[in-house]
Amino acid sequence: MPGHYSGSFVPFTVSDLAEYKLMSTTWHILGAGSLGTLWATRLARAGVPVRLILRDETRLASYQAGNGLTLVEHGEAHTYPVIGETPDSPTPIHRLLVACKAYDAQAAIAQLQPRLVPDAELILLQNGLGSQDAVAAQLPLARCIFASSTEGAFRDGDWRVVFAGHGYTWLGDARHPTPPLWLDDLHIAGIPHAWSTDILTRLWRKLALNCAINPLTVLYQCRNGGLQNHRCEVATLCGELSELLECAGQPAAALDLQDEVERVIHATAANYSSMYQDVANARRTEISYLLGYACQAAARHQLKLPHLQQLHERLVDELRARGLPRD
Ligand code: NAP
């Protein structure tokens, strides 16, 4: 995809590094889930100041009963004593990594609003689209940086995460294309990343891939590879999604969409999609920020996409039948 570049990185000397860390702004991390823990442990391991914001006193007490956050990587577990706090702790927040699910982001930010300095920086890790704009509208003076990640992690216990898939995180700010200086923290922490000048295109492309694959894996109860038996349906969806991307002003995200969807289905044939796993574990899905967002965008553009619409209805019916939230 065009238009991204890595932040430039000048190697630090040992004394530069010590001074840099002393001057570093604290990273507040909202949510000790899979991605929040993956980021918190790597930043802490590098000596970057981190504080973890937990839901409430009960979660904080449970966290403080242990030794910290554990990262399991290449089969080895290491624990880092990251400081925990609740949303109503008094310290101001200058930089916040928002690592909750898309459907929790607005409420979590509203709770933290009194602590956010006016020009706070937020990094939004949520999948799909819709939650990022909602958060940005809540905080008009803050800098909201959108992220799209191909890293994969899952929790195999409380306060413990397994780094399951090494990948990359693209970060970008559609309103201000200048990269922030703190990308150096990510270099120091070994978090693979790139600053992207087309982050919305990346998020739309990922949303389209997700809409073409994930809902069908739930409806057909199959691994990604099972969709090789439903090629016509996948192709029809790709056609409609490409139309939507063109109409939404994202033609670059539509380029060769069907080819990439087929490549992903083939390359990840043995995997269960994240939506499949959410449904299988009776967890709420992020449907409203994926297929739901796509259908709403089509309606806004007065675009008739009958197969996409029908897919949404079938998925909602499936969630209802399983007693799961439909949004
Ligand atoms: P997760 O494991 O479910 O973690 C979310 C965390 O947010 C939970 O620990 C939850 O707390 C916490 N939380 C929610 N509301 C909160 C609040 N008001 N205050 C404090 N904590 C709060 O989710 P995840 O897998 O890390 O996913 C986060 C986002 O990244 C999603 O949009 C996901 O699609 C995206 N993503 C994930 C991966 C991955 O591999 N996991 C990869 C790419 C993108 P409790 O534990 O108390 O419920």
PDB file of C-alpha atoms in Angstrom, residues 8 28 76 105 108 117-118 131 138 151 165 195 197 207 219 240 251 267 283 290 303 311 325-326:
ATOM      1  CA  SER A   8      13.757   7.631  11.491  1.00  0.00           C
ATOM      2  CA  HIS A  28      -0.861   5.080  30.722  1.00  0.00           C
ATOM      3  CA  GLU A  76       9.482 -18.310  28.056  1.00  0.00           C
ATOM      4  CA  ALA A 105     -13.708   2.743  24.234  1.00  0.00           C
ATOM      5  CA  ALA A 108     -13.686   4.164  29.242  1.00  0.00           C
ATOM      6  CA  VAL A 117      -4.562  17.035  29.989  1.00  0.00           C
ATOM      7  CA  PRO A 118      -6.118  19.173  27.208  1.00  0.00           C
ATOM      8  CA  SER A 131     -14.880   3.890  17.762  1.00  0.00           C
ATOM      9  CA  GLN A 138     -15.233  13.279  22.772  1.00  0.00           C
ATOM     10  CA  GLU A 151       0.359  -8.588  16.069  1.00  0.00           C
ATOM     11  CA  GLY A 165       1.774 -13.828  16.280  1.00  0.00           C
ATOM     12  CA  TRP A 195       4.215   5.738  10.814  1.00  0.00           C
ATOM     13  CA  THR A 197       0.292   8.656   6.171  1.00  0.00           C
ATOM     14  CA  LEU A 207     -12.196  -3.845   7.757  1.00  0.00           C
ATOM     15  CA  LEU A 219     -22.122 -18.729   9.779  1.00  0.00           C
ATOM     16  CA  GLU A 240     -19.751  -5.128  -3.008  1.00  0.00           C
ATOM     17  CA  PRO A 251     -10.137   3.534  -3.819  1.00  0.00           C
ATOM     18  CA  ALA A 267      -2.407 -18.516   4.113  1.00  0.00           C
ATOM     19  CA  ARG A 283     -17.914 -13.318  24.056  1.00  0.00           C
ATOM     20  CA  LEU A 290     -16.886  -4.111  11.287  1.00  0.00           C
ATOM     21  CA  LEU A 303     -25.493   2.415  -1.960  1.00  0.00           C
ATOM     22  CA  LEU A 311     -24.742 -11.133   5.606  1.00  0.00           C
ATOM     23  CA  PRO A 325     -25.182  -9.178  22.045  1.00  0.00           C
ATOM     24  CA  ARG A 326     -26.207  -8.188  18.522  1.00  0.00           C
TER      25      ARG A 326
END
